[in-house]
PDB file of C-alpha atoms in Angstrom:
ATOM      1  CA  UNK A   2     116.272 -95.919  65.405  1.00  0.00           C
ATOM      2  CA  UNK A   3     118.780 -98.050  67.296  1.00  0.00           C
ATOM      3  CA  UNK A   4     118.973-100.211  64.476  1.00  0.00           C
ATOM      4  CA  UNK A   5     119.162 -97.228  61.542  1.00  0.00           C
ATOM      5  CA  UNK A   6     122.110 -95.027  63.479  1.00  0.00           C
ATOM      6  CA  UNK A   7     122.000 -91.411  61.457  1.00  0.00           C
ATOM      7  CA  UNK A   8     125.672 -90.879  60.517  1.00  0.00           C
ATOM      8  CA  UNK A   9     124.461 -87.862  58.332  1.00  0.00           C
ATOM      9  CA  UNK A  10     122.717 -90.015  55.841  1.00  0.00           C
ATOM     10  CA  UNK A  11     119.141 -89.098  56.415  1.00  0.00           C
ATOM     11  CA  UNK A  12     117.881 -85.186  57.481  1.00  0.00           C
ATOM     12  CA  UNK A  13     114.404 -86.357  57.799  1.00  0.00           C
ATOM     13  CA  UNK A  14     112.278 -89.251  59.427  1.00  0.00           C
ATOM     14  CA  UNK A  15     108.823 -89.372  59.481  1.00  0.00           C
ATOM     15  CA  UNK A  16     107.092 -92.136  61.532  1.00  0.00           C
ATOM     16  CA  UNK A  17     103.219 -91.538  61.710  1.00  0.00           C
ATOM     17  CA  UNK A  18     101.247 -92.580  64.901  1.00  0.00           C
ATOM     18  CA  UNK A  19      97.687 -94.119  65.183  1.00  0.00           C
ATOM     19  CA  UNK A  20      94.810 -91.774  65.561  1.00  0.00           C
ATOM     20  CA  UNK A  21      95.258 -92.291  69.493  1.00  0.00           C
ATOM     21  CA  UNK A  22      98.963 -91.693  69.242  1.00  0.00           C
ATOM     22  CA  UNK A  23      99.633 -95.091  71.051  1.00  0.00           C
ATOM     23  CA  UNK A  24     101.598 -96.857  68.342  1.00  0.00           C
ATOM     24  CA  UNK A  25     103.076 -96.239  64.918  1.00  0.00           C
ATOM     25  CA  UNK A  26     101.423 -97.341  61.582  1.00  0.00           C
ATOM     26  CA  UNK A  27     104.314 -99.795  60.765  1.00  0.00           C
ATOM     27  CA  UNK A  28     105.780 -97.533  58.114  1.00  0.00           C
ATOM     28  CA  UNK A  29     107.927 -94.351  57.908  1.00  0.00           C
ATOM     29  CA  UNK A  30     109.143 -91.827  55.451  1.00  0.00           C
ATOM     30  CA  UNK A  31     113.160 -91.113  55.435  1.00  0.00           C
ATOM     31  CA  UNK A  32     115.044 -88.435  53.220  1.00  0.00           C
ATOM     32  CA  UNK A  33     118.181 -89.444  52.467  1.00  0.00           C
ATOM     33  CA  UNK A  34     121.199 -86.776  52.189  1.00  0.00           C
ATOM     34  CA  UNK A  35     122.151 -88.429  48.826  1.00  0.00           C
ATOM     35  CA  UNK A  36     121.160 -91.140  46.419  1.00  0.00           C
ATOM     36  CA  UNK A  37     124.155 -93.283  47.291  1.00  0.00           C
ATOM     37  CA  UNK A  38     122.824 -93.536  50.958  1.00  0.00           C
ATOM     38  CA  UNK A  39     119.124 -94.224  49.944  1.00  0.00           C
ATOM     39  CA  UNK A  40     120.531 -96.871  47.541  1.00  0.00           C
ATOM     40  CA  UNK A  41     122.747 -98.381  50.355  1.00  0.00           C
ATOM     41  CA  UNK A  42     119.913 -98.450  52.798  1.00  0.00           C
ATOM     42  CA  UNK A  43     117.662-100.029  50.282  1.00  0.00           C
ATOM     43  CA  UNK A  44     120.206-102.820  49.944  1.00  0.00           C
ATOM     44  CA  UNK A  45     121.230-103.431  53.537  1.00  0.00           C
ATOM     45  CA  UNK A  46     117.441-103.316  54.939  1.00  0.00           C
ATOM     46  CA  UNK A  47     114.952-104.387  51.875  1.00  0.00           C
ATOM     47  CA  UNK A  48     113.665-107.816  53.189  1.00  0.00           C
ATOM     48  CA  UNK A  49     115.350-107.559  56.494  1.00  0.00           C
ATOM     49  CA  UNK A  50     113.756-108.063  59.610  1.00  0.00           C
ATOM     50  CA  UNK A  51     113.703-105.608  62.664  1.00  0.00           C
ATOM     51  CA  UNK A  52     115.211-107.143  65.968  1.00  0.00           C
ATOM     52  CA  UNK A  53     112.708-105.430  68.129  1.00  0.00           C
ATOM     53  CA  UNK A  54     109.422-105.336  65.992  1.00  0.00           C
ATOM     54  CA  UNK A  55     106.354-106.891  66.668  1.00  0.00           C
ATOM     55  CA  UNK A  56     105.594-106.962  62.986  1.00  0.00           C
ATOM     56  CA  UNK A  57     105.537-110.480  61.622  1.00  0.00           C
ATOM     57  CA  UNK A  58     106.978-109.527  58.342  1.00  0.00           C
ATOM     58  CA  UNK A  59     110.234-108.459  56.615  1.00  0.00           C
ATOM     59  CA  UNK A  60     110.571-104.489  55.648  1.00  0.00           C
ATOM     60  CA  UNK A  61     109.399-103.705  52.341  1.00  0.00           C
ATOM     61  CA  UNK A  62     111.303-100.563  51.139  1.00  0.00           C
ATOM     62  CA  UNK A  63     110.108 -98.422  48.109  1.00  0.00           C
ATOM     63  CA  UNK A  64     110.769 -94.930  46.927  1.00  0.00           C
ATOM     64  CA  UNK A  65     108.360 -92.327  47.656  1.00  0.00           C
ATOM     65  CA  UNK A  66     106.516 -90.071  45.160  1.00  0.00           C
ATOM     66  CA  UNK A  67     107.501 -86.788  47.577  1.00  0.00           C
ATOM     67  CA  UNK A  68     111.354 -86.354  47.431  1.00  0.00           C
ATOM     68  CA  UNK A  69     113.669 -83.761  49.404  1.00  0.00           C
ATOM     69  CA  UNK A  70     113.564 -82.207  52.660  1.00  0.00           C
ATOM     70  CA  UNK A  71     111.531 -79.200  52.002  1.00  0.00           C
ATOM     71  CA  UNK A  72     108.940 -81.122  49.779  1.00  0.00           C
ATOM     72  CA  UNK A  73     108.554 -83.716  52.536  1.00  0.00           C
ATOM     73  CA  UNK A  74     108.110 -81.009  55.005  1.00  0.00           C
ATOM     74  CA  UNK A  75     105.513 -79.097  52.793  1.00  0.00           C
ATOM     75  CA  UNK A  76     103.578 -82.270  52.372  1.00  0.00           C
ATOM     76  CA  UNK A  77     102.998 -82.881  55.875  1.00  0.00           C
ATOM     77  CA  UNK A  78     101.990 -79.494  56.708  1.00  0.00           C
ATOM     78  CA  UNK A  79      99.439 -79.646  53.835  1.00  0.00           C
ATOM     79  CA  UNK A  80      97.722 -82.506  55.614  1.00  0.00           C
ATOM     80  CA  UNK A  81      95.157 -81.855  58.240  1.00  0.00           C
ATOM     81  CA  UNK A  82      95.418 -83.526  61.668  1.00  0.00           C
ATOM     82  CA  UNK A  83      99.300 -84.229  61.240  1.00  0.00           C
ATOM     83  CA  UNK A  84     101.369 -82.694  64.007  1.00  0.00           C
ATOM     84  CA  UNK A  85     105.181 -82.414  63.375  1.00  0.00           C
ATOM     85  CA  UNK A  86     107.474 -82.377  66.260  1.00  0.00           C
ATOM     86  CA  UNK A  87     111.016 -81.513  65.116  1.00  0.00           C
ATOM     87  CA  UNK A  88     113.886 -83.634  66.725  1.00  0.00           C
ATOM     88  CA  UNK A  89     117.352 -83.523  65.174  1.00  0.00           C
ATOM     89  CA  UNK A  90     118.362 -86.610  63.288  1.00  0.00           C
TER      90      UNK A  90
END
């Protein structure tokens, strides 16, 4: 999040954790508040490298099947074993 400050550009970020909860799974879901913010993010970050990442490959950004804040929340709530912790973006 240090490299992706939220200046009102997104309202949802989901970073799945491993089954033991000790590390992330090296992907995340972000819901942007506008198509323009999403396009700007893709333009800036697709193919880029994170400064503090242990992953040895560039970011590969793709559009998700599920779109929108409420649809993302509903999708996560419907999956067994998923725990949601709400934090303000």
